[in-house]
Amino acid sequence: MSADTIPITIELAGGLELLFDNEKKFNIDLPTKTKDGNAANINYLVDHLCVHHMKDTRRDMFEINGTVRAGILVLINDADWELEGEGEYELQPKDTILFVSTLHGG
Amino acid sequence: MHRCAICQNNRAQVIRPKNGQKICKNCFLEVFELEVHTTIVENNIFPSRGERVAIGASGGKDSTVLAATLKALNERYDYGVEFVLLSIDEGIHGYRDDSLETVKRNAIQYEMELCIVGYDALYGWTMDKVVEKVGRKGNCTYCGVFRRQALDRGAKRLNISHILTGHNADDIAETVLMNLLRGDLPRLGRCAEIMTASLTSPMRRSKPLKYAYEKEIVLYAHYRELDYFSTECVYSPEAFRGNARSLLKELEKIRPSSVLDIVRSGEQLVHNAVSPVKLGCEDPKRNWREERMGLVNGSQTLSDEPVNPKLLPKIVHKTRNDATYQITVRSVQQPIPSVKLKFFIFFA
């Protein structure tokens, strides 16, 4: 493990896995810092996932205005991201981030 | 780390959208079930013991959470009712065939009888065939009307006269918004009711999850590790509901209580009853929607509901990117003045 990256686990559910080639769980090494030298936070992770891992072209199904689209629930280590500072939460090694879509389920 | 506001002990994992309370996973599961129980008791949803009740089950998150919660509550509080899962096969390849597999597993997991009725057998049409014929427009409208009747007929076949559906607070708030935007006042007055019995059908329908946020339902399914199906219907992205849904999600982000506020507003509109007669529908028993769909009286016309044109939404300002609608809601109870509502909408 390089010191320049943080190992984290990504989980996708509620239909979002379809945007990621049907992968429901995978590990990634996220750069510790953004291009501007800021600590990697959830918003940065969302962009990173769109650029490096999303297999679908419909980026707006996942990301809108630099953060996760309204209606997608984010759990940081099984806790609501609202408790952790939402998009500003700075990722820690071994974090598990779950994205669940709350799609209209007919 | 935040501590749970209820047990004061565990790590808080959930913020409740309706009041901002920070609570732990166990307290959340407990309080969620307790609130559904309260809804059931306060509205007398199960008036008689020994009744057989159908749960409209799609395999999606809402109906799965409904079945799981009701099974737990029926055992805990002894409602003395028997639940049957009733599923509709709309005939949508790559969507419903897969989700029905989930329902079959649910039937085993919750030890409930399962009955599946198909559009094909009932109407001689599948949704795939309907779409082939009419194209990708208004599909959900057809499907919705078909499903409503299919549920009735399925229940009748089971000798059941009470159907529960998994509609949640977000669904109802969306419907209130949609009916406002369409100026559909007769339906606006009904859509927020927890229990409905239509004039034309002896079937009772109830929504025990009416006050549960979609967010809470997803969290409940996640923490309980429920087995649910979560692919969006292949025909739904075109639906009008999508606009109301995006609007609601944005509102919720700004103020989480908005969802329940809209549900409560819908209920208030029922109290201020706008009767169909006052709106110009001379016969309240006529089922305008089904007539429009050509389902009753053999009529194939798509005549519009005769709503007073003054009550239709008026566009007061419109550009390429946004529009302001003005809707007049007229009260028939005299001391209450008519209300004008303004909506500002951005087109995505």
GROMACS .gro file of C-alpha atoms in nm:
model
  454
    1MET     CA    1   0.000   0.000   0.000
    2SER     CA    2   0.138   0.334  -0.100
    3ALA     CA    3   0.116   0.625   0.142
    4ASP     CA    4  -0.030   0.837  -0.137
    5THR     CA    5  -0.351   0.641  -0.147
    6ILE     CA    6  -0.621   0.540   0.100
    7PRO     CA    7  -0.766   0.189   0.072
    8ILE     CA    8  -1.145   0.201   0.093
    9THR     CA    9  -1.436  -0.029   0.014
   10ILE     CA   10  -1.718   0.085  -0.211
   11GLU     CA   11  -2.062  -0.075  -0.199
   12LEU     CA   12  -2.345  -0.002  -0.440
   13ALA     CA   13  -2.711  -0.094  -0.402
   14GLY     CA   14  -3.064  -0.007  -0.502
   15GLY     CA   15  -2.982  -0.022  -0.873
   16LEU     CA   16  -2.666   0.193  -0.871
   17GLU     CA   17  -2.456  -0.117  -0.931
   18LEU     CA   18  -2.593  -0.110  -1.287
   19LEU     CA   19  -2.384   0.202  -1.352
   20PHE     CA   20  -2.076   0.015  -1.238
   21ASP     CA   21  -2.093  -0.297  -1.451
   22ASN     CA   22  -2.309  -0.473  -1.192
   23GLU     CA   23  -2.035  -0.469  -0.931
   24LYS     CA   24  -2.190  -0.443  -0.587
   25LYS     CA   25  -1.872  -0.428  -0.384
   26PHE     CA   26  -1.513  -0.346  -0.468
   27ASN     CA   27  -1.199  -0.206  -0.311
   28ILE     CA   28  -1.023   0.099  -0.444
   29ASP     CA   29  -0.712   0.297  -0.361
   30LEU     CA   30  -0.814   0.660  -0.353
   31PRO     CA   31  -0.545   0.930  -0.386
   32THR     CA   32  -0.492   1.093  -0.045
   33LYS     CA   33  -0.501   1.443  -0.188
   34THR     CA   34  -0.695   1.611  -0.465
   35LYS     CA   35  -0.516   1.794  -0.746
   36ASP     CA   36  -0.545   2.113  -0.542
   37GLY     CA   37  -0.379   1.947  -0.244
   38ASN     CA   38  -0.696   1.912  -0.034
   39ALA     CA   39  -0.769   1.598   0.165
   40ALA     CA   40  -0.982   1.345  -0.026
   41ASN     CA   41  -1.344   1.378   0.079
   42ILE     CA   42  -1.670   1.215  -0.033
   43ASN     CA   43  -1.729   1.469  -0.312
   44TYR     CA   44  -1.384   1.392  -0.446
   45LEU     CA   45  -1.458   1.021  -0.420
   46VAL     CA   46  -1.780   1.066  -0.618
   47ASP     CA   47  -1.588   1.237  -0.899
   48HIS     CA   48  -1.313   0.974  -0.881
   49LEU     CA   49  -1.572   0.695  -0.913
   50CYS     CA   50  -1.732   0.865  -1.212
   51VAL     CA   51  -1.400   0.910  -1.390
   52HIS     CA   52  -1.229   0.582  -1.308
   53HIS     CA   53  -1.492   0.322  -1.226
   54MET     CA   54  -1.827   0.406  -1.382
   55LYS     CA   55  -1.896   0.199  -1.691
   56ASP     CA   56  -2.211   0.386  -1.785
   57THR     CA   57  -2.217   0.719  -1.967
   58ARG     CA   58  -2.504   0.857  -1.757
   59ARG     CA   59  -2.290   1.033  -1.501
   60ASP     CA   60  -2.588   1.247  -1.394
   61MET     CA   61  -2.755   0.935  -1.254
   62PHE     CA   62  -2.491   0.944  -0.982
   63GLU     CA   63  -2.337   1.289  -0.960
   64ILE     CA   64  -2.499   1.633  -0.987
   65ASN     CA   65  -2.336   1.968  -0.900
   66GLY     CA   66  -2.018   1.817  -0.764
   67THR     CA   67  -2.180   1.584  -0.517
   68VAL     CA   68  -2.398   1.277  -0.507
   69ARG     CA   69  -2.740   1.318  -0.669
   70ALA     CA   70  -3.035   1.393  -0.438
   71GLY     CA   71  -3.220   1.070  -0.365
   72ILE     CA   72  -2.905   0.862  -0.327
   73LEU     CA   73  -2.838   0.763   0.031
   74VAL     CA   74  -2.476   0.752   0.146
   75LEU     CA   75  -2.369   0.545   0.445
   76ILE     CA   76  -2.020   0.594   0.585
   77ASN     CA   77  -1.927   0.284   0.783
   78ASP     CA   78  -2.298   0.200   0.807
   79ALA     CA   79  -2.394   0.545   0.938
   80ASP     CA   80  -2.591   0.816   0.757
   81TRP     CA   81  -2.344   1.056   0.592
   82GLU     CA   82  -2.543   1.350   0.735
   83LEU     CA   83  -2.390   1.255   1.071
   84GLU     CA   84  -2.040   1.272   0.929
   85GLY     CA   85  -2.042   1.601   0.739
   86GLU     CA   86  -2.187   1.472   0.410
   87GLY     CA   87  -1.969   1.551   0.106
   88GLU     CA   88  -1.704   1.716   0.322
   89TYR     CA   89  -1.626   1.400   0.517
   90GLU     CA   90  -1.256   1.319   0.478
   91LEU     CA   91  -1.197   0.955   0.400
   92GLN     CA   92  -1.000   0.737   0.637
   93PRO     CA   93  -0.819   0.412   0.553
   94LYS     CA   94  -1.048   0.105   0.554
   95ASP     CA   95  -1.368   0.313   0.538
   96THR     CA   96  -1.666   0.142   0.377
   97ILE     CA   97  -1.884   0.377   0.174
   98LEU     CA   98  -2.225   0.252   0.065
   99PHE     CA   99  -2.429   0.431  -0.200
  100VAL     CA  100  -2.796   0.325  -0.216
  101SER     CA  101  -3.037   0.463  -0.467
  102THR     CA  102  -3.387   0.522  -0.333
  103LEU     CA  103  -3.538   0.463  -0.676
  104HIS     CA  104  -3.908   0.450  -0.714
  105GLY     CA  105  -3.968   0.078  -0.674
  106GLY     CA  106  -4.289  -0.025  -0.844
  107MET     CA  107  -1.909   1.056   1.765
  108HIS     CA  108  -2.277   1.123   1.823
  109ARG     CA  109  -2.460   0.917   2.084
  110CYS     CA  110  -2.809   0.783   2.023
  111ALA     CA  111  -3.073   1.031   2.147
  112ILE     CA  112  -3.297   0.744   2.261
  113CYS     CA  113  -3.078   0.489   2.437
  114GLN     CA  114  -2.796   0.739   2.513
  115ASN     CA  115  -2.557   0.453   2.468
  116ASN     CA  116  -2.479   0.339   2.115
  117ARG     CA  117  -2.327   0.529   1.825
  118ALA     CA  118  -2.593   0.726   1.634
  119GLN     CA  119  -2.618   0.595   1.278
  120VAL     CA  120  -2.936   0.755   1.148
  121ILE     CA  121  -3.079   1.106   1.136
  122ARG     CA  122  -3.457   1.086   1.129
  123PRO     CA  123  -3.583   1.306   0.847
  124LYS     CA  124  -3.904   1.403   1.024
  125ASN     CA  125  -3.741   1.552   1.335
  126GLY     CA  126  -3.363   1.550   1.292
  127GLN     CA  127  -3.319   1.309   1.583
  128LYS     CA  128  -2.989   1.119   1.581
  129ILE     CA  129  -3.038   0.757   1.680
  130CYS     CA  130  -2.866   0.420   1.668
  131LYS     CA  131  -2.953   0.132   1.439
  132ASN     CA  132  -3.143  -0.072   1.700
  133CYS     CA  133  -3.349   0.222   1.824
  134PHE     CA  134  -3.423   0.317   1.463
  135LEU     CA  135  -3.558  -0.029   1.378
  136GLU     CA  136  -3.767  -0.026   1.696
  137VAL     CA  137  -3.909   0.322   1.648
  138PHE     CA  138  -3.982   0.257   1.277
  139GLU     CA  139  -4.190  -0.050   1.359
  140LEU     CA  140  -4.359   0.124   1.649
  141GLU     CA  141  -4.467   0.411   1.424
  142VAL     CA  142  -4.616   0.173   1.168
  143HIS     CA  143  -4.798   0.002   1.454
  144THR     CA  144  -4.928   0.340   1.575
  145THR     CA  145  -5.050   0.422   1.223
  146ILE     CA  146  -5.233   0.088   1.211
  147VAL     CA  147  -5.396   0.129   1.552
  148GLU     CA  148  -5.491   0.497   1.517
  149ASN     CA  149  -5.653   0.437   1.180
  150ASN     CA  150  -5.808   0.108   1.277
  151ILE     CA  151  -5.661  -0.061   0.971
  152PHE     CA  152  -5.736  -0.411   1.097
  153PRO     CA  153  -6.084  -0.381   1.249
  154SER     CA  154  -6.161  -0.750   1.269
  155ARG     CA  155  -5.960  -1.049   1.380
  156GLY     CA  156  -5.950  -1.348   1.153
  157GLU     CA  157  -5.955  -1.128   0.841
  158ARG     CA  158  -5.746  -1.231   0.541
  159VAL     CA  159  -5.563  -0.929   0.399
  160ALA     CA  160  -5.367  -0.900   0.074
  161ILE     CA  161  -5.032  -0.722   0.054
  162GLY     CA  162  -4.968  -0.585  -0.293
  163ALA     CA  163  -4.615  -0.721  -0.343
  164SER     CA  164  -4.383  -0.618  -0.624
  165GLY     CA  165  -4.058  -0.743  -0.476
  166GLY     CA  166  -3.940  -0.379  -0.450
  167LYS     CA  167  -3.823  -0.212  -0.132
  168ASP     CA  168  -4.157  -0.069  -0.020
  169SER     CA  169  -4.370  -0.380  -0.040
  170THR     CA  170  -4.088  -0.596   0.097
  171VAL     CA  171  -4.047  -0.366   0.398
  172LEU     CA  172  -4.427  -0.363   0.436
  173ALA     CA  173  -4.446  -0.744   0.441
  174ALA     CA  174  -4.151  -0.778   0.680
  175THR     CA  175  -4.283  -0.514   0.919
  176LEU     CA  176  -4.639  -0.649   0.917
  177LYS     CA  177  -4.521  -1.001   0.985
  178ALA     CA  178  -4.321  -0.879   1.286
  179LEU     CA  179  -4.603  -0.658   1.415
  180ASN     CA  180  -4.873  -0.921   1.367
  181GLU     CA  181  -4.670  -1.156   1.584
  182ARG     CA  182  -4.577  -0.892   1.841
  183TYR     CA  183  -4.913  -0.720   1.882
  184ASP     CA  184  -5.138  -1.007   1.778
  185TYR     CA  185  -5.359  -0.835   1.519
  186GLY     CA  186  -5.500  -1.180   1.445
  187VAL     CA  187  -5.500  -1.126   1.069
  188GLU     CA  188  -5.362  -1.346   0.793
  189PHE     CA  189  -5.152  -1.191   0.518
  190VAL     CA  190  -5.141  -1.308   0.158
  191LEU     CA  191  -4.890  -1.172  -0.095
  192LEU     CA  192  -5.065  -1.058  -0.412
  193SER     CA  193  -4.840  -0.987  -0.710
  194ILE     CA  194  -4.922  -0.853  -1.051
  195ASP     CA  195  -4.732  -0.971  -1.355
  196GLU     CA  196  -4.752  -0.677  -1.596
  197GLY     CA  197  -4.563  -0.868  -1.859
  198ILE     CA  198  -4.250  -0.652  -1.872
  199HIS     CA  199  -3.959  -0.859  -1.984
  200GLY     CA  200  -3.632  -0.794  -1.800
  201TYR     CA  201  -3.809  -0.622  -1.513
  202ARG     CA  202  -4.113  -0.793  -1.372
  203ASP     CA  203  -4.005  -1.149  -1.448
  204ASP     CA  204  -3.695  -1.089  -1.235
  205SER     CA  205  -3.874  -0.911  -0.953
  206LEU     CA  206  -4.132  -1.191  -0.928
  207GLU     CA  207  -3.848  -1.425  -0.836
  208THR     CA  208  -3.785  -1.196  -0.537
  209VAL     CA  209  -4.152  -1.215  -0.437
  210LYS     CA  210  -4.138  -1.595  -0.452
  211ARG     CA  211  -3.844  -1.591  -0.211
  212ASN     CA  212  -4.028  -1.340   0.013
  213ALA     CA  213  -4.328  -1.574   0.030
  214ILE     CA  214  -4.102  -1.844   0.174
  215GLN     CA  215  -3.912  -1.606   0.403
  216TYR     CA  216  -4.230  -1.458   0.552
  217GLU     CA  217  -4.435  -1.778   0.537
  218MET     CA  218  -4.714  -1.614   0.340
  219GLU     CA  219  -4.932  -1.752   0.065
  220LEU     CA  220  -4.854  -1.601  -0.277
  221CYS     CA  221  -5.092  -1.532  -0.564
  222ILE     CA  222  -4.970  -1.394  -0.898
  223VAL     CA  223  -5.214  -1.255  -1.155
  224GLY     CA  224  -5.099  -1.151  -1.499
  225TYR     CA  225  -5.217  -0.876  -1.736
  226ASP     CA  226  -5.187  -1.136  -2.006
  227ALA     CA  227  -5.450  -1.365  -1.853
  228LEU     CA  228  -5.674  -1.078  -1.732
  229TYR     CA  229  -5.671  -0.851  -2.034
  230GLY     CA  230  -5.503  -1.045  -2.312
  231TRP     CA  231  -5.239  -0.771  -2.315
  232THR     CA  232  -4.894  -0.749  -2.160
  233MET     CA  233  -4.727  -0.413  -2.104
  234ASP     CA  234  -4.464  -0.511  -2.360
  235LYS     CA  235  -4.744  -0.548  -2.615
  236VAL     CA  236  -4.907  -0.219  -2.507
  237VAL     CA  237  -4.579  -0.033  -2.554
  238GLU     CA  238  -4.527  -0.198  -2.891
  239LYS     CA  239  -4.868  -0.065  -2.992
  240VAL     CA  240  -4.874   0.286  -2.839
  241GLY     CA  241  -4.503   0.369  -2.822
  242ARG     CA  242  -4.307   0.501  -2.528
  243LYS     CA  243  -4.555   0.757  -2.408
  244GLY     CA  244  -4.784   0.756  -2.107
  245ASN     CA  245  -4.695   0.394  -2.035
  246CYS     CA  246  -4.717   0.430  -1.659
  247THR     CA  247  -5.067   0.572  -1.690
  248TYR     CA  248  -5.193   0.259  -1.866
  249CYS     CA  249  -5.001   0.032  -1.638
  250GLY     CA  250  -5.128   0.210  -1.326
  251VAL     CA  251  -5.492   0.174  -1.423
  252PHE     CA  252  -5.444  -0.188  -1.526
  253ARG     CA  253  -5.262  -0.269  -1.203
  254ARG     CA  254  -5.525  -0.114  -0.982
  255GLN     CA  255  -5.794  -0.327  -1.140
  256ALA     CA  256  -5.571  -0.634  -1.151
  257LEU     CA  257  -5.514  -0.606  -0.775
  258ASP     CA  258  -5.891  -0.588  -0.722
  259ARG     CA  259  -5.953  -0.889  -0.937
  260GLY     CA  260  -5.669  -1.087  -0.781
  261ALA     CA  261  -5.803  -1.011  -0.434
  262LYS     CA  262  -6.154  -1.109  -0.536
  263ARG     CA  263  -6.018  -1.440  -0.659
  264LEU     CA  264  -5.870  -1.493  -0.312
  265ASN     CA  265  -6.198  -1.392  -0.151
  266ILE     CA  266  -6.027  -1.096   0.009
  267SER     CA  267  -6.171  -0.744   0.037
  268HIS     CA  268  -5.879  -0.550   0.184
  269ILE     CA  269  -5.554  -0.469   0.001
  270LEU     CA  270  -5.249  -0.310   0.161
  271THR     CA  271  -4.999  -0.123  -0.053
  272GLY     CA  272  -4.646  -0.008   0.022
  273HIS     CA  273  -4.698   0.360  -0.062
  274ASN     CA  274  -4.467   0.571   0.151
  275ALA     CA  275  -4.468   0.939   0.253
  276ASP     CA  276  -4.257   1.037  -0.049
  277ASP     CA  277  -4.495   0.861  -0.290
  278ILE     CA  278  -4.792   1.041  -0.143
  279ALA     CA  279  -4.618   1.380  -0.140
  280GLU     CA  280  -4.522   1.325  -0.506
  281THR     CA  281  -4.881   1.241  -0.592
  282VAL     CA  282  -5.008   1.551  -0.412
  283LEU     CA  283  -4.763   1.763  -0.614
  284MET     CA  284  -4.853   1.588  -0.940
  285ASN     CA  285  -5.223   1.636  -0.889
  286LEU     CA  286  -5.166   2.002  -0.804
  287LEU     CA  287  -4.956   2.054  -1.116
  288ARG     CA  288  -5.219   1.885  -1.330
  289GLY     CA  289  -5.499   2.069  -1.156
  290ASP     CA  290  -5.663   1.735  -1.086
  291LEU     CA  291  -5.863   1.834  -0.782
  292PRO     CA  292  -6.090   1.530  -0.748
  293ARG     CA  293  -5.788   1.306  -0.721
  294LEU     CA  294  -5.599   1.555  -0.507
  295GLY     CA  295  -5.869   1.515  -0.248
  296ARG     CA  296  -5.831   1.138  -0.238
  297CYS     CA  297  -5.462   1.072  -0.285
  298ALA     CA  298  -5.358   1.156   0.070
  299GLU     CA  299  -5.619   0.940   0.240
  300ILE     CA  300  -5.480   0.648   0.433
  301MET     CA  301  -5.774   0.423   0.357
  302THR     CA  302  -5.991   0.439   0.049
  303ALA     CA  303  -6.301   0.256  -0.057
  304SER     CA  304  -6.414   0.367  -0.399
  305LEU     CA  305  -6.779   0.408  -0.487
  306THR     CA  306  -6.748   0.155  -0.765
  307SER     CA  307  -6.557  -0.113  -0.576
  308PRO     CA  308  -6.615  -0.283  -0.242
  309MET     CA  309  -6.239  -0.323  -0.206
  310ARG     CA  310  -6.071  -0.142   0.081
  311ARG     CA  311  -5.716  -0.016   0.027
  312SER     CA  312  -5.480   0.097   0.300
  313LYS     CA  313  -5.132   0.243   0.314
  314PRO     CA  314  -4.970   0.154   0.648
  315LEU     CA  315  -4.635   0.309   0.545
  316LYS     CA  316  -4.798   0.642   0.462
  317TYR     CA  317  -4.592   0.832   0.721
  318ALA     CA  318  -4.265   0.649   0.661
  319TYR     CA  319  -4.001   0.833   0.460
  320GLU     CA  320  -3.852   0.657   0.162
  321LYS     CA  321  -3.513   0.713   0.320
  322GLU     CA  322  -3.624   0.528   0.633
  323ILE     CA  323  -3.762   0.243   0.425
  324VAL     CA  324  -3.432   0.201   0.241
  325LEU     CA  325  -3.243   0.215   0.570
  326TYR     CA  326  -3.479  -0.035   0.730
  327ALA     CA  327  -3.434  -0.276   0.438
  328HIS     CA  328  -3.057  -0.230   0.457
  329TYR     CA  329  -3.022  -0.281   0.832
  330ARG     CA  330  -3.261  -0.576   0.834
  331GLU     CA  331  -3.081  -0.715   0.526
  332LEU     CA  332  -3.409  -0.767   0.345
  333ASP     CA  333  -3.411  -0.937   0.009
  334TYR     CA  334  -3.557  -0.686  -0.237
  335PHE     CA  335  -3.542  -0.615  -0.607
  336SER     CA  336  -3.416  -0.274  -0.714
  337THR     CA  337  -3.411  -0.220  -1.086
  338GLU     CA  338  -3.615   0.063  -1.225
  339CYS     CA  339  -3.888  -0.031  -1.467
  340VAL     CA  340  -3.764  -0.009  -1.826
  341TYR     CA  341  -4.059   0.211  -1.924
  342SER     CA  342  -4.072   0.454  -1.633
  343PRO     CA  343  -3.800   0.716  -1.708
  344GLU     CA  344  -4.047   0.901  -1.931
  345ALA     CA  345  -4.310   0.932  -1.662
  346PHE     CA  346  -4.444   1.265  -1.540
  347ARG     CA  347  -4.390   1.145  -1.185
  348GLY     CA  348  -4.015   1.186  -1.237
  349ASN     CA  349  -4.056   1.566  -1.237
  350ALA     CA  350  -4.249   1.569  -0.911
  351ARG     CA  351  -3.998   1.330  -0.765
  352SER     CA  352  -3.695   1.546  -0.850
  353LEU     CA  353  -3.874   1.850  -0.710
  354LEU     CA  354  -3.953   1.665  -0.388
  355LYS     CA  355  -3.596   1.535  -0.345
  356GLU     CA  356  -3.462   1.889  -0.382
  357LEU     CA  357  -3.715   2.017  -0.129
  358GLU     CA  358  -3.621   1.740   0.113
  359LYS     CA  359  -3.255   1.838   0.088
  360ILE     CA  360  -3.338   2.194   0.188
  361ARG     CA  361  -3.582   2.098   0.464
  362PRO     CA  362  -3.632   1.728   0.540
  363SER     CA  363  -3.974   1.780   0.696
  364SER     CA  364  -4.111   1.909   0.361
  365VAL     CA  365  -4.217   1.558   0.263
  366LEU     CA  366  -4.449   1.507   0.558
  367ASP     CA  367  -4.558   1.871   0.539
  368ILE     CA  368  -4.686   1.808   0.186
  369VAL     CA  369  -4.861   1.487   0.298
  370ARG     CA  370  -5.031   1.683   0.579
  371SER     CA  371  -5.129   1.959   0.336
  372GLY     CA  372  -5.287   1.694   0.114
  373GLU     CA  373  -5.485   1.568   0.413
  374GLN     CA  374  -5.604   1.924   0.487
  375LEU     CA  375  -5.732   1.952   0.131
  376VAL     CA  376  -5.943   1.643   0.195
  377HIS     CA  377  -6.093   1.811   0.500
  378ASN     CA  378  -6.178   2.115   0.292
  379ALA     CA  379  -6.341   1.868   0.055
  380VAL     CA  380  -6.356   1.981  -0.302
  381SER     CA  381  -6.635   1.764  -0.434
  382PRO     CA  382  -6.636   1.647  -0.794
  383VAL     CA  383  -6.988   1.783  -0.835
  384LYS     CA  384  -6.872   2.136  -0.756
  385LEU     CA  385  -6.598   2.095  -1.012
  386GLY     CA  386  -6.841   2.022  -1.288
  387CYS     CA  387  -6.831   1.641  -1.296
  388GLU     CA  388  -7.206   1.598  -1.278
  389ASP     CA  389  -7.201   1.237  -1.171
  390PRO     CA  390  -6.950   1.166  -0.893
  391LYS     CA  391  -6.986   0.793  -0.948
  392ARG     CA  392  -6.847   0.813  -1.299
  393ASN     CA  393  -6.497   0.686  -1.315
  394TRP     CA  394  -6.345   0.948  -1.543
  395ARG     CA  395  -6.000   0.803  -1.543
  396GLU     CA  396  -6.106   0.456  -1.650
  397GLU     CA  397  -6.343   0.601  -1.906
  398ARG     CA  398  -6.059   0.799  -2.052
  399MET     CA  399  -5.860   0.480  -2.075
  400GLY     CA  400  -6.148   0.310  -2.250
  401LEU     CA  401  -6.189   0.055  -1.973
  402VAL     CA  402  -6.553   0.110  -1.891
  403ASN     CA  403  -6.865   0.139  -2.104
  404GLY     CA  404  -6.662   0.005  -2.396
  405SER     CA  405  -6.578   0.365  -2.479
  406GLN     CA  406  -6.253   0.415  -2.666
  407THR     CA  407  -6.250   0.794  -2.653
  408LEU     CA  408  -5.987   0.987  -2.467
  409SER     CA  409  -6.219   1.259  -2.348
  410ASP     CA  410  -6.079   1.487  -2.083
  411GLU     CA  411  -6.212   1.515  -1.734
  412PRO     CA  412  -6.447   1.814  -1.736
  413VAL     CA  413  -6.268   2.023  -1.477
  414ASN     CA  414  -6.363   2.387  -1.444
  415PRO     CA  415  -6.105   2.561  -1.666
  416LYS     CA  416  -6.060   2.834  -1.405
  417LEU     CA  417  -5.915   2.571  -1.175
  418LEU     CA  418  -5.652   2.443  -1.414
  419PRO     CA  419  -5.293   2.549  -1.350
  420LYS     CA  420  -5.209   2.868  -1.527
  421ILE     CA  421  -4.859   2.936  -1.649
  422VAL     CA  422  -4.781   3.289  -1.535
  423HIS     CA  423  -4.423   3.298  -1.648
  424LYS     CA  424  -4.224   3.066  -1.866
  425THR     CA  425  -3.876   3.066  -2.013
  426ARG     CA  426  -3.668   2.791  -2.162
  427ASN     CA  427  -3.534   2.696  -1.820
  428ASP     CA  428  -3.811   2.756  -1.575
  429ALA     CA  429  -4.178   2.822  -1.530
  430THR     CA  430  -4.410   2.954  -1.265
  431TYR     CA  431  -4.751   2.794  -1.239
  432GLN     CA  432  -5.036   2.939  -1.047
  433ILE     CA  433  -5.305   2.709  -0.918
  434THR     CA  434  -5.625   2.817  -0.754
  435VAL     CA  435  -5.760   2.578  -0.497
  436ARG     CA  436  -6.116   2.664  -0.422
  437SER     CA  437  -6.274   2.559  -0.099
  438VAL     CA  438  -6.640   2.465  -0.093
  439GLN     CA  439  -6.668   2.528   0.279
  440GLN     CA  440  -6.759   2.890   0.279
  441PRO     CA  441  -6.560   3.061   0.555
  442ILE     CA  442  -6.235   2.927   0.412
  443PRO     CA  443  -6.116   3.149   0.129
  444SER     CA  444  -5.974   3.017  -0.195
  445VAL     CA  445  -5.601   2.974  -0.195
  446LYS     CA  446  -5.358   3.059  -0.468
  447LEU     CA  447  -5.047   2.848  -0.482
  448LYS     CA  448  -4.744   2.941  -0.686
  449PHE     CA  449  -4.498   2.684  -0.806
  450PHE     CA  450  -4.163   2.767  -0.948
  451ILE     CA  451  -4.025   2.490  -1.158
  452PHE     CA  452  -3.688   2.444  -1.323
  453PHE     CA  453  -3.670   2.222  -1.624
  454ALA     CA  454  -3.380   1.981  -1.599
   0.00000   0.00000   0.00000
